[in-house]
């Protein structure tokens, strides 16, 4: 279960911790002197009531006499499934002193016994009907709302009735038994420990600075340890009865179901719901006001980088949603897109010291407005970064934006709107439900993509530079600047306080003269001619049962095509070649990571990445490199009308690849920061050292040391990646909404006419990984975080016996469930223990099944002993039939969904099918094979592979 809603205000580091709410641009001017409400205001009517914006006509908006509201929307993706949600307008901002974390704790308790499900039974019920706890059934708590999610495996009347029964129990049927409250306290404390990090603590400090004396700064949803330990049945029940009232609730249902049936069952399940207690007064939100230049400094050596930002944060009103408001929001968003484009260009300048940079503005929690420009940098160069940010911001405020910049942003935005409208009928139901709930939280009228296109396209066409400039100026009109430096920069001026020194550097930066940005030149793409003669087709094979067409060209190119109707307007592609990371030389660790970063950051030989993005503004096709262990894969994505552009991108990469010095420098700066961050957490140390230990120290596993990454040059990358790019046989696969003959013709023109290529020896010139059977590793991160990581791994085998691999994956699921019950539910020692199976494709005989747990360092030995006991019981005690069904049925549900996903056919069936044609047979019999798994087979597998004498153990905890 998750706590949500920590939206970014000033720091870029906040984005890494967000759990639900996406950023937005809605910073609008309001009447001077407006005083926001003392606390959050409940949404008592639909956002479209009283607005001139029409809601989505295909969404049903309903209200029961008791005040509970519901939204129903039919959607066929995925088929037969229904995304159901209970959205309750209460979160951590309803907590009074001493109750910190109570809204989130209550969310946990609703899974621990209710009117129709005794403690411990709800998760089993979900599993028995084909749902996975986590992906298909979960909940999350934010500042202003708590949301319960169910993804039903079927949309028939019986399933709808059962799903609504579960949500009804959440709404009013929680048992809140004293023994269950007591058991859940250590689980929530384990979650708090698992989420604790240097970034999270920086976020807490940032909130206290940005919103001083405000409730949000004191009410992070996870709560405080002291408050959590004090919770009992009475306090939890009082909160539940006070806030879980029908008028605060929304039911959201999106999927493949009958609306009339759903309405009948909503009335049946919720019609008699009444408040159980008097609603309490909400705590005071608090008041704050910033003036002048204020500085903030937060030092934590465990943060891998230093974040520098300039921003504003004010308390003000959020106007009702309307056409006029959408127009002003759009103008502001275009302004920030233009600014972001400028910042991205600065990031890639040779003299740049930044590793990431972004700008945004928006509103939050009904009465908070912010604007920000922020960058990450090295600790030694925070002053230079601050100067760059201040100058760039002031340049935009003083000189404004250019017509060419507006034209580029407008083209890109219009293309995105059109794409969303074209894809609307095949958007995933969970995504649609999320958009509906997001609109409720923001008080926005929920509209279809077609409505948004119809509304915003004319606004974009008539938009002028003066409007964009005005919108940007308005977003920075607050009479203050918040200047923040947070991270691993040690600032200790001799004669000033740290904050005074930061202010001084900001003021000095503000004295520097600024000039308007230079006008850019128009850039053309494509710039290469395709081969003069299209390639000849040597063989055409049709797999009618799979809907797959395979074309072999005379030059050796294999083209595999699967046209689908799964998602409108989506074409996924992958160009694969070579043998990937398995061929990384032993004396060049990190070459694979550096190659991927540099190639993706370089654009092409004649155009760097920024120039390429400018040339393609408003075009919807892109490619990116993924270095897999067994091959190089250049992934592509496009809308159908841009298929020629997609082939032009592939053709240009093959004939004029880019290895740009600026991309190398950006990669090095980012990897240096990542290396610093990895040293300071148990999870990071596992990546740096633990994963390589499980491979016998093989340098192709885990994360290379910073000193090793520094040795990689552009020459190394150009030779290692460039050789297979230019010489290895090519396989192009495409899945999605396209015409087969058009794709064949384009492949013949751009790739089939290239010179013939020959397959090289795919065996690495070095030994493969070796599992450290019976060995143990103790590691110590440099951290103050009281969190330990325990990993117990068992050697298995490689990927290519697919029946064995599938059954080992199921064995990992069985172990995960036993860990959940034994370690989380019974011991309360870990929030989310799990097991997984990793079977490798590139290394013969290598794979492992591992249990992974984050625990209190003081409990490592006790937890390790219990893990061993759980493994022994699984291996020796046998697997029950019901236990196996509860593991298999969610998998079978997932398989049905997978078969209608373009990504499944691309990644699991077609990529690499030239080398491994058996992958097509795997797709044919996957569901049948999983359904045939028996208890006896799983017991034999557990007995064979869960051998404690062969296990490798890793313990990572602070010294």
PDB file of C-alpha atoms in Angstrom, residues 181-323:
ATOM      1  CA  UNK A 181      -4.395  -3.138  15.017  1.00  0.00           C
ATOM      2  CA  UNK A 182      -1.555  -4.329  17.213  1.00  0.00           C
ATOM      3  CA  UNK A 183      -0.236  -6.625  14.467  1.00  0.00           C
ATOM      4  CA  UNK A 184      -0.337  -3.889  11.829  1.00  0.00           C
ATOM      5  CA  UNK A 185       1.704  -1.339  13.781  1.00  0.00           C
ATOM      6  CA  UNK A 186       5.076  -3.038  13.072  1.00  0.00           C
ATOM      7  CA  UNK A 187       4.073  -3.535   9.413  1.00  0.00           C
ATOM      8  CA  UNK A 188       3.460   0.192   8.963  1.00  0.00           C
ATOM      9  CA  UNK A 189       6.668   0.993  10.821  1.00  0.00           C
ATOM     10  CA  UNK A 190       8.438  -1.379   8.418  1.00  0.00           C
ATOM     11  CA  UNK A 191       6.907   0.522   5.509  1.00  0.00           C
ATOM     12  CA  UNK A 192       8.087   3.803   7.021  1.00  0.00           C
ATOM     13  CA  UNK A 193      11.569   2.355   7.364  1.00  0.00           C
ATOM     14  CA  UNK A 194      11.519   1.039   3.781  1.00  0.00           C
ATOM     15  CA  UNK A 195      10.534   4.464   2.434  1.00  0.00           C
ATOM     16  CA  UNK A 196      13.005   6.422   4.514  1.00  0.00           C
ATOM     17  CA  UNK A 197      15.820   7.891   2.446  1.00  0.00           C
ATOM     18  CA  UNK A 198      18.022  10.938   2.143  1.00  0.00           C
ATOM     19  CA  UNK A 199      15.723  12.271  -0.590  1.00  0.00           C
ATOM     20  CA  UNK A 200      12.660  11.814   1.587  1.00  0.00           C
ATOM     21  CA  UNK A 201      14.266  13.713   4.439  1.00  0.00           C
ATOM     22  CA  UNK A 202      15.278  16.478   2.052  1.00  0.00           C
ATOM     23  CA  UNK A 203      11.649  16.642   0.949  1.00  0.00           C
ATOM     24  CA  UNK A 204      10.484  17.068   4.533  1.00  0.00           C
ATOM     25  CA  UNK A 205      12.968  19.881   5.062  1.00  0.00           C
ATOM     26  CA  UNK A 206      11.915  21.545   1.797  1.00  0.00           C
ATOM     27  CA  UNK A 207       8.235  21.509   2.761  1.00  0.00           C
ATOM     28  CA  UNK A 208       9.032  23.110   6.105  1.00  0.00           C
ATOM     29  CA  UNK A 209      10.889  25.895   4.300  1.00  0.00           C
ATOM     30  CA  UNK A 210       8.410  26.443   1.484  1.00  0.00           C
ATOM     31  CA  UNK A 211       5.257  26.195   3.577  1.00  0.00           C
ATOM     32  CA  UNK A 212       6.331  27.303   7.066  1.00  0.00           C
ATOM     33  CA  UNK A 213       3.804  26.833   9.859  1.00  0.00           C
ATOM     34  CA  UNK A 214       1.491  24.968   7.482  1.00  0.00           C
ATOM     35  CA  UNK A 215      -0.234  21.655   8.065  1.00  0.00           C
ATOM     36  CA  UNK A 216       1.209  19.850   4.990  1.00  0.00           C
ATOM     37  CA  UNK A 217       4.729  20.341   6.325  1.00  0.00           C
ATOM     38  CA  UNK A 218       3.707  18.414   9.458  1.00  0.00           C
ATOM     39  CA  UNK A 219       1.399  15.803   7.948  1.00  0.00           C
ATOM     40  CA  UNK A 220       3.345  13.567   5.614  1.00  0.00           C
ATOM     41  CA  UNK A 221       0.995  10.626   5.006  1.00  0.00           C
ATOM     42  CA  UNK A 222       3.313   7.947   6.396  1.00  0.00           C
ATOM     43  CA  UNK A 223       3.116   9.591   9.836  1.00  0.00           C
ATOM     44  CA  UNK A 224       5.461   9.650  12.799  1.00  0.00           C
ATOM     45  CA  UNK A 225       6.788   6.679  14.702  1.00  0.00           C
ATOM     46  CA  UNK A 226       5.468   7.961  18.032  1.00  0.00           C
ATOM     47  CA  UNK A 227       1.950   8.446  16.711  1.00  0.00           C
ATOM     48  CA  UNK A 228       1.863   5.102  14.892  1.00  0.00           C
ATOM     49  CA  UNK A 229       2.945   3.237  18.016  1.00  0.00           C
ATOM     50  CA  UNK A 230       0.097   4.873  19.950  1.00  0.00           C
ATOM     51  CA  UNK A 231      -2.734   3.807  17.646  1.00  0.00           C
ATOM     52  CA  UNK A 232      -5.380   1.514  19.077  1.00  0.00           C
ATOM     53  CA  UNK A 233      -8.785   0.249  18.062  1.00  0.00           C
ATOM     54  CA  UNK A 234     -10.592   3.239  19.567  1.00  0.00           C
ATOM     55  CA  UNK A 235      -8.513   5.930  17.816  1.00  0.00           C
ATOM     56  CA  UNK A 236      -8.657   4.165  14.450  1.00  0.00           C
ATOM     57  CA  UNK A 237     -12.410   3.616  14.704  1.00  0.00           C
ATOM     58  CA  UNK A 238     -13.057   7.224  15.694  1.00  0.00           C
ATOM     59  CA  UNK A 239     -11.191   8.451  12.612  1.00  0.00           C
ATOM     60  CA  UNK A 240     -12.970   5.908  10.381  1.00  0.00           C
ATOM     61  CA  UNK A 241     -16.433   6.824  11.641  1.00  0.00           C
ATOM     62  CA  UNK A 242     -15.773  10.557  11.480  1.00  0.00           C
ATOM     63  CA  UNK A 243     -14.505  10.725   7.911  1.00  0.00           C
ATOM     64  CA  UNK A 244     -15.729   7.743   5.882  1.00  0.00           C
ATOM     65  CA  UNK A 245     -19.095   9.317   5.086  1.00  0.00           C
ATOM     66  CA  UNK A 246     -20.946   8.693   1.801  1.00  0.00           C
ATOM     67  CA  UNK A 247     -20.901  12.359   0.784  1.00  0.00           C
ATOM     68  CA  UNK A 248     -17.085  12.211   0.826  1.00  0.00           C
ATOM     69  CA  UNK A 249     -16.944   9.166  -1.459  1.00  0.00           C
ATOM     70  CA  UNK A 250     -16.751   8.558  -5.195  1.00  0.00           C
ATOM     71  CA  UNK A 251     -17.010   5.211  -6.920  1.00  0.00           C
ATOM     72  CA  UNK A 252     -15.086   5.127 -10.199  1.00  0.00           C
ATOM     73  CA  UNK A 253     -15.607   2.216 -12.594  1.00  0.00           C
ATOM     74  CA  UNK A 254     -13.952   1.985 -16.019  1.00  0.00           C
ATOM     75  CA  UNK A 255     -13.913  -1.117 -18.163  1.00  0.00           C
ATOM     76  CA  UNK A 256     -15.826  -3.824 -19.949  1.00  0.00           C
ATOM     77  CA  UNK A 257     -19.144  -3.998 -18.062  1.00  0.00           C
ATOM     78  CA  UNK A 258     -22.839  -3.187 -18.357  1.00  0.00           C
ATOM     79  CA  UNK A 259     -23.716   0.213 -16.879  1.00  0.00           C
ATOM     80  CA  UNK A 260     -27.264  -0.698 -15.944  1.00  0.00           C
ATOM     81  CA  UNK A 261     -26.077  -3.726 -14.008  1.00  0.00           C
ATOM     82  CA  UNK A 262     -23.415  -1.671 -12.277  1.00  0.00           C
ATOM     83  CA  UNK A 263     -25.927   0.997 -11.225  1.00  0.00           C
ATOM     84  CA  UNK A 264     -28.232  -1.655  -9.770  1.00  0.00           C
ATOM     85  CA  UNK A 265     -25.440  -3.123  -7.687  1.00  0.00           C
ATOM     86  CA  UNK A 266     -24.175   0.297  -6.593  1.00  0.00           C
ATOM     87  CA  UNK A 267     -27.635   1.029  -5.208  1.00  0.00           C
ATOM     88  CA  UNK A 268     -27.773  -2.428  -3.627  1.00  0.00           C
ATOM     89  CA  UNK A 269     -24.359  -2.177  -1.981  1.00  0.00           C
ATOM     90  CA  UNK A 270     -24.222   1.516  -1.082  1.00  0.00           C
ATOM     91  CA  UNK A 271     -27.788   2.803  -1.026  1.00  0.00           C
ATOM     92  CA  UNK A 272     -28.189   2.278   2.720  1.00  0.00           C
ATOM     93  CA  UNK A 273     -24.754   3.676   3.620  1.00  0.00           C
ATOM     94  CA  UNK A 274     -25.076   6.358   6.304  1.00  0.00           C
ATOM     95  CA  UNK A 275     -22.600   8.338   8.418  1.00  0.00           C
ATOM     96  CA  UNK A 276     -21.620   6.415  11.539  1.00  0.00           C
ATOM     97  CA  UNK A 277     -20.289   9.363  13.519  1.00  0.00           C
ATOM     98  CA  UNK A 278     -20.210  13.124  13.589  1.00  0.00           C
ATOM     99  CA  UNK A 279     -17.749  14.676  11.158  1.00  0.00           C
ATOM    100  CA  UNK A 280     -14.927  16.413  12.958  1.00  0.00           C
ATOM    101  CA  UNK A 281     -13.538  19.832  12.158  1.00  0.00           C
ATOM    102  CA  UNK A 282     -10.512  19.769   9.893  1.00  0.00           C
ATOM    103  CA  UNK A 283      -7.272  21.065  11.382  1.00  0.00           C
ATOM    104  CA  UNK A 284      -6.203  24.572  10.402  1.00  0.00           C
ATOM    105  CA  UNK A 285      -4.177  24.537   7.183  1.00  0.00           C
ATOM    106  CA  UNK A 286      -1.974  27.353   8.490  1.00  0.00           C
ATOM    107  CA  UNK A 287      -0.923  30.689   7.050  1.00  0.00           C
ATOM    108  CA  UNK A 288       2.384  31.760   5.563  1.00  0.00           C
ATOM    109  CA  UNK A 289       3.692  34.511   3.297  1.00  0.00           C
ATOM    110  CA  UNK A 290       7.140  34.894   1.763  1.00  0.00           C
ATOM    111  CA  UNK A 291       8.741  38.266   1.032  1.00  0.00           C
ATOM    112  CA  UNK A 292      12.011  39.232  -0.596  1.00  0.00           C
ATOM    113  CA  UNK A 293      14.816  36.736  -1.200  1.00  0.00           C
ATOM    114  CA  UNK A 294      14.863  33.817   1.214  1.00  0.00           C
ATOM    115  CA  UNK A 295      17.545  31.140   1.174  1.00  0.00           C
ATOM    116  CA  UNK A 296      17.373  27.511   2.194  1.00  0.00           C
ATOM    117  CA  UNK A 297      20.252  25.131   2.796  1.00  0.00           C
ATOM    118  CA  UNK A 298      19.962  21.417   3.484  1.00  0.00           C
ATOM    119  CA  UNK A 299      23.116  19.320   3.703  1.00  0.00           C
ATOM    120  CA  UNK A 300      23.114  15.549   3.517  1.00  0.00           C
ATOM    121  CA  UNK A 301      26.196  13.741   2.271  1.00  0.00           C
ATOM    122  CA  UNK A 302      24.039  10.713   1.402  1.00  0.00           C
ATOM    123  CA  UNK A 303      22.409  12.616  -1.438  1.00  0.00           C
ATOM    124  CA  UNK A 304      24.369  11.849  -4.569  1.00  0.00           C
ATOM    125  CA  UNK A 305      24.048  15.336  -6.027  1.00  0.00           C
ATOM    126  CA  UNK A 306      23.328  18.934  -5.157  1.00  0.00           C
ATOM    127  CA  UNK A 307      20.008  20.442  -6.147  1.00  0.00           C
ATOM    128  CA  UNK A 308      19.856  24.186  -6.813  1.00  0.00           C
ATOM    129  CA  UNK A 309      16.545  25.933  -7.347  1.00  0.00           C
ATOM    130  CA  UNK A 310      14.790  29.267  -7.599  1.00  0.00           C
ATOM    131  CA  UNK A 311      11.080  29.380  -6.962  1.00  0.00           C
ATOM    132  CA  UNK A 312       7.983  30.976  -5.533  1.00  0.00           C
ATOM    133  CA  UNK A 313       5.363  29.471  -3.227  1.00  0.00           C
ATOM    134  CA  UNK A 314       2.213  31.368  -2.312  1.00  0.00           C
ATOM    135  CA  UNK A 315      -1.175  30.748  -0.743  1.00  0.00           C
ATOM    136  CA  UNK A 316      -3.931  31.754  -3.087  1.00  0.00           C
ATOM    137  CA  UNK A 317      -7.177  30.564  -4.596  1.00  0.00           C
ATOM    138  CA  UNK A 318      -7.722  27.953  -7.265  1.00  0.00           C
ATOM    139  CA  UNK A 319     -10.325  29.337  -9.699  1.00  0.00           C
ATOM    140  CA  UNK A 320     -13.122  27.034 -10.848  1.00  0.00           C
ATOM    141  CA  UNK A 321     -12.459  25.137 -14.049  1.00  0.00           C
ATOM    142  CA  UNK A 322     -13.593  26.997 -17.147  1.00  0.00           C
ATOM    143  CA  UNK A 323     -12.733  27.692 -20.771  1.00  0.00           C
TER     144      UNK A 323
END
